[in-house]
Amino acid sequence: MAGSEPGGALLVAGTTSDAGKSVVTAGICRWLARQGLKVAPFKAQNMSLNSFVTRDGAEIGRAQAMQAAAARTEPSALMNPVLLKPGGDRTSQVVLLGRAVGELSARGYHGGRAQRLLGTVTECLAELRRTHDAVICEGAGSPAEINLRRTDIVNMALARAARLPVVVVGDIDRGGVFASFFGTTALLSAEDQALVAGYLVNKFRGDVSLLEPGLDMLHRLTGRPTLGVLPFRHGLGIDEEDGLRVSLRGTVRESATAPPHGRDVLRVAVLPVPLMSNFTDVDALAAEPGVVVRFCDRPEELADADLVVVPGTRGTVGALRWLRDRGLAAALARRAAQGRPVLGICGGYQLLGQRVEDDVESRAGVVEGLGLLPVRVRFHREKTLARPTGTALGEAVEGYEIHHGVADVLGGEPFLDGCRAGSVWGTHWHGSLESDAFRRAFLRRVAADTGRAFVPAPDTAFAALREEQLDRLGDLIEEHADTAALLRLIEDGAPAGLPFVPPGAPS
């Protein structure tokens, strides 16, 4: 039982970024939770603009919040002690234990700060292990990034410090997965290799029997088994860490949606502003039958949009420049004059106002906004982190706030913490569209303003859809991974005597 002695643990590493570490970690968490275990996710260091606020007001990566949901536990800052939020000029804001502590360049961070944080992250992991039966850790990038090994706190340095067994995930859909597994192992030092206990093939299409000769050869070459071949599945995933990976012409999710309830669909255009953050706010719109969500970066692409969403950004002033340079600012002004709906969320809300005074993020001073909302924004060094609740359009709403800018609302009609002026809406609240009744009311208003015969589905429950997604990840592990072997690793650690794969790296 958790609390009597430290719980077991496992580190899920990957051959590359985006190999599927986050998904596999979430899937293992859900599978373990189904077994009645008290389980927690953990990522020592995350780089993401897609973040979340815990109930006690700490900021962590959204991927870890979703993994906590997979584990059926409340997210906490212990699960993501270091969050790096990229900004301009090759710098990132460092969020430590849920609070922003400053800006650092990549050189400054890896030049000494990262190593000093290793003790903090191992203490957080130890605390989670004291209170849980199992902790499933996620690595970052690849453990074989030998240029960063000296300052590593999230991959093999963490595994060494906490004696974690490591499973390496490889994306076979990219090709070269056998070379990636072998090369990843062979570039680790003997001490690091001793913890690498096996491999997981991700996103496989086809007949597994055709893969088996390669898996057998990999086992002979490395002395390590492949612990599962996970098939490619459309529409699987959790909240991504990096919004910039979303295709500007793609849909938010690949999964099929039900037909519309009314005669018309609603078309939603999302502007992929620079340093876009929490773009997952529009996932709840994409989940609605009859709502088509696209990322659009040209004025002409907004012509048939019934709603334009300006999402959050960590660079409000830079986003203003980008909108003006591309002609999108003028397109938004035309929409507002025509009474066609626009929704700004967080940074998107700020740039729709009259002016922005920023001596914190961009240090640009006073910059004219788009002037579509009677709002003036001044950036404060202290970040607002909150989990507000309220009502809008007659319905209950809840969300979360992450912003340095403080808005002075000078007019319009109240809307959550922001305002509405004509067809332009603005709020700092992320996640508000996940409130089902409010989302339906808002879409009915958009349909009325645009003359669309669109009817929201009466039974779309976004939280239930998210649960179904997490269950599918648990199914993926339960049905296609060697769960008995995974459980042995979690409980007993890496087996002794794993062979060294030359040439290795210096200790």
Coordinates of C-alpha atoms in Angstrom, one line a residue, residues 48-284:
S48 CA 5.4 23.6 -23.4
L49 CA 3.2 26.6 -24.0
N50 CA 0.2 24.4 -23.3
S51 CA -0.3 24.5 -19.5
F52 CA -2.9 24.0 -16.8
V53 CA -3.6 25.3 -13.3
T54 CA -4.1 22.9 -10.5
R55 CA -6.8 23.4 -7.8
D56 CA -4.2 24.9 -5.5
G57 CA -3.1 27.4 -8.1
A58 CA 0.1 25.8 -9.5
E59 CA 1.0 25.9 -13.2
I60 CA 2.0 22.5 -14.9
G61 CA 2.0 21.1 -18.4
R62 CA -1.4 20.1 -19.7
A63 CA 0.0 16.7 -20.8
Q64 CA 0.7 16.0 -17.1
A65 CA -2.8 17.2 -16.1
M66 CA -4.2 14.8 -18.7
Q67 CA -2.0 11.9 -17.5
A68 CA -3.3 12.6 -14.0
A69 CA -6.8 12.3 -15.3
A70 CA -5.8 9.0 -16.9
A71 CA -4.5 7.9 -13.4
R72 CA -7.8 9.1 -11.9
T73 CA -5.9 11.4 -9.5
E74 CA -5.8 15.2 -8.9
P75 CA -2.9 16.9 -10.7
S76 CA -0.3 18.7 -8.6
A77 CA 2.9 20.6 -9.1
L78 CA 4.9 17.6 -7.9
M79 CA 4.0 15.9 -11.2
N80 CA 5.8 18.5 -13.3
P81 CA 8.2 20.4 -11.0
V82 CA 10.0 22.2 -13.9
L83 CA 8.0 23.7 -16.8
L84 CA 9.8 25.8 -19.5
K85 CA 7.6 28.1 -21.5
P86 CA 9.4 29.3 -24.7
G87 CA 9.3 33.0 -25.4
G88 CA 11.1 35.4 -27.8
D89 CA 14.9 35.8 -28.3
R90 CA 15.6 32.1 -27.6
T91 CA 14.6 32.4 -23.9
S92 CA 12.1 30.5 -21.8
Q93 CA 10.2 31.3 -18.7
V94 CA 11.1 28.9 -15.9
V95 CA 8.2 27.7 -13.9
L96 CA 9.4 25.9 -10.7
L97 CA 6.9 24.0 -8.6
G98 CA 4.1 25.8 -10.3
R99 CA 5.4 29.4 -10.0
A100 CA 7.3 31.4 -12.5
V101 CA 10.8 32.3 -11.2
G102 CA 12.3 34.1 -14.2
E103 CA 13.5 34.0 -17.8
L104 CA 16.6 32.1 -19.0
S105 CA 18.3 31.5 -22.3
A106 CA 18.9 27.9 -23.4
R107 CA 22.6 28.4 -22.7
G108 CA 21.9 29.9 -19.3
Y109 CA 19.6 27.0 -18.3
H110 CA 21.8 24.2 -19.5
G111 CA 24.9 26.1 -18.3
G112 CA 24.3 25.3 -14.7
R113 CA 20.7 25.9 -13.6
A114 CA 19.3 22.6 -14.8
Q115 CA 21.8 20.5 -12.8
R116 CA 21.0 22.5 -9.7
L117 CA 17.3 21.4 -10.1
L118 CA 18.1 17.7 -10.1
G119 CA 17.8 17.5 -6.4
T120 CA 14.4 19.3 -6.5
V121 CA 12.9 16.9 -9.1
T122 CA 14.2 13.8 -7.3
E123 CA 12.6 15.0 -4.1
C124 CA 9.3 15.6 -5.9
L125 CA 9.5 12.1 -7.4
A126 CA 10.3 10.6 -4.0
E127 CA 7.3 12.3 -2.4
L128 CA 5.0 10.9 -5.1
R129 CA 6.4 7.5 -4.5
R130 CA 5.8 7.8 -0.8
T131 CA 2.1 8.5 -1.4
H132 CA 1.4 6.2 -4.5
D133 CA 1.7 2.6 -5.4
A134 CA 3.3 3.5 -8.7
V135 CA 4.7 6.5 -10.5
I136 CA 5.0 6.5 -14.3
C137 CA 7.7 9.0 -15.4
E138 CA 7.9 10.5 -18.8
G139 CA 11.2 11.5 -20.4
A140 CA 11.8 14.3 -22.8
G141 CA 13.2 14.2 -26.3
S142 CA 15.7 11.4 -26.5
P143 CA 17.9 10.0 -23.7
A144 CA 20.7 9.8 -26.3
E145 CA 21.0 13.5 -26.8
I146 CA 24.7 13.3 -25.8
N147 CA 25.3 17.0 -26.1
L148 CA 22.8 17.6 -23.2
R149 CA 23.6 14.5 -21.0
R150 CA 25.7 16.6 -18.6
T151 CA 22.8 18.8 -17.7
D152 CA 20.0 16.2 -18.0
I153 CA 17.4 16.1 -15.2
V154 CA 14.6 14.4 -17.1
N155 CA 16.0 11.2 -18.8
M156 CA 18.9 9.0 -17.7
A157 CA 20.1 11.3 -14.9
L158 CA 16.7 11.0 -13.3
A159 CA 16.7 7.3 -13.9
R160 CA 20.2 6.9 -12.4
A161 CA 19.3 9.1 -9.3
A162 CA 16.1 7.2 -8.6
R163 CA 17.2 3.8 -10.0
L164 CA 14.3 3.7 -12.4
P165 CA 13.9 1.0 -15.0
V166 CA 13.5 2.5 -18.5
V167 CA 11.4 1.5 -21.4
V168 CA 12.2 3.2 -24.8
V169 CA 9.3 4.0 -27.2
G170 CA 9.9 4.3 -30.9
D171 CA 7.6 5.6 -33.6
I172 CA 7.7 3.0 -36.4
D173 CA 5.5 5.1 -38.6
R174 CA 8.5 7.4 -39.1
G175 CA 10.7 4.6 -40.3
G176 CA 14.0 3.4 -39.0
V177 CA 12.7 2.2 -35.6
F178 CA 15.2 -0.6 -35.3
A179 CA 18.2 1.6 -35.9
S180 CA 16.7 4.1 -33.5
F181 CA 16.4 1.6 -30.7
F182 CA 19.8 0.2 -31.2
G183 CA 21.5 3.6 -31.7
T184 CA 19.7 5.1 -28.6
T185 CA 21.0 2.2 -26.5
A186 CA 24.5 2.2 -28.0
L187 CA 25.0 5.9 -27.3
L188 CA 24.4 5.6 -23.6
S189 CA 27.1 5.0 -21.0
A190 CA 27.3 1.5 -19.4
E191 CA 25.7 2.8 -16.2
D192 CA 22.8 4.3 -18.2
Q193 CA 22.4 1.2 -20.3
A194 CA 22.1 -0.9 -17.2
L195 CA 18.6 0.7 -16.6
V196 CA 17.3 0.3 -20.2
A197 CA 15.1 -2.8 -19.8
G198 CA 13.2 -2.9 -23.1
Y199 CA 11.4 -1.3 -26.0
L200 CA 7.9 -0.4 -27.1
V201 CA 7.1 -0.1 -30.8
N202 CA 4.4 2.6 -31.4
K203 CA 2.1 3.4 -34.3
F204 CA 2.5 0.1 -36.2
R205 CA 0.4 -0.6 -39.3
G206 CA 0.1 -4.1 -40.7
D207 CA 0.8 -7.7 -39.8
V208 CA 2.9 -8.0 -36.6
S209 CA 4.2 -11.3 -37.8
L210 CA 6.2 -9.4 -40.5
L211 CA 7.9 -7.4 -37.7
E212 CA 8.9 -10.4 -35.6
P213 CA 12.2 -11.2 -37.3
G214 CA 13.4 -7.7 -36.7
L215 CA 12.3 -7.8 -33.1
D216 CA 14.1 -11.1 -32.6
M217 CA 17.3 -9.7 -34.1
L218 CA 17.0 -6.5 -31.9
H219 CA 16.8 -8.8 -28.9
R220 CA 19.9 -10.7 -29.9
L221 CA 21.9 -7.5 -30.6
T222 CA 20.9 -5.7 -27.4
G223 CA 19.8 -8.4 -25.0
R224 CA 16.6 -6.5 -24.4
P225 CA 13.0 -7.5 -25.3
T226 CA 10.4 -5.6 -27.1
L227 CA 7.5 -5.3 -24.6
G228 CA 4.8 -4.5 -27.0
V229 CA 3.8 -3.4 -30.5
L230 CA 1.2 -0.7 -30.3
P231 CA -1.0 -0.4 -33.4
F232 CA -1.6 2.9 -35.2
R233 CA -5.0 4.3 -34.2
H234 CA -6.6 7.4 -35.6
G235 CA -7.8 10.0 -33.1
L236 CA -5.6 8.9 -30.2
G237 CA -3.7 11.4 -28.2
I238 CA -3.7 13.7 -25.2
D239 CA -3.3 17.4 -25.0
E240 CA -0.2 18.1 -27.1
E241 CA 2.8 19.9 -25.6
D242 CA 3.5 22.0 -28.6
G243 CA 0.7 23.8 -30.6
L244 CA 3.0 24.6 -33.4
R245 CA 3.0 20.9 -34.5
V246 CA -0.7 21.3 -35.5
S247 CA -1.1 21.7 -39.3
L248 CA -2.4 25.1 -40.2
R249 CA -4.8 23.4 -42.6
G250 CA -5.5 20.3 -40.5
T251 CA -8.4 19.5 -38.2
V252 CA -8.0 19.5 -34.5
R253 CA -8.6 15.8 -34.2
E254 CA -8.6 12.9 -36.7
S255 CA -11.5 11.0 -35.1
A256 CA -14.8 10.9 -37.0
T257 CA -17.7 13.1 -35.7
A258 CA -21.4 12.6 -35.9
P259 CA -23.4 14.5 -38.5
P260 CA -24.9 17.9 -37.6
H261 CA -28.3 18.1 -35.9
G262 CA -29.4 21.1 -37.9
R263 CA -29.3 21.9 -41.6
D264 CA -26.0 23.8 -41.5
V265 CA -22.6 23.3 -40.1
L266 CA -20.7 26.0 -38.2
R267 CA -17.2 26.8 -39.5
V268 CA -14.6 27.9 -36.9
A269 CA -11.3 29.5 -38.0
V270 CA -8.5 29.5 -35.4
L271 CA -5.6 31.9 -35.9
P272 CA -2.3 30.2 -35.2
V273 CA -0.6 33.3 -33.6
P274 CA 3.1 33.1 -32.8
L275 CA 3.9 31.4 -29.5
M276 CA 0.3 30.1 -29.5
S277 CA -0.6 28.7 -26.1
N278 CA -3.4 26.4 -24.9
F279 CA -4.7 25.9 -28.4
T280 CA -6.6 22.9 -26.9
D281 CA -9.3 25.4 -25.9
V282 CA -10.9 24.7 -29.2
D283 CA -11.0 20.9 -28.8
A284 CA -14.4 21.2 -27.2

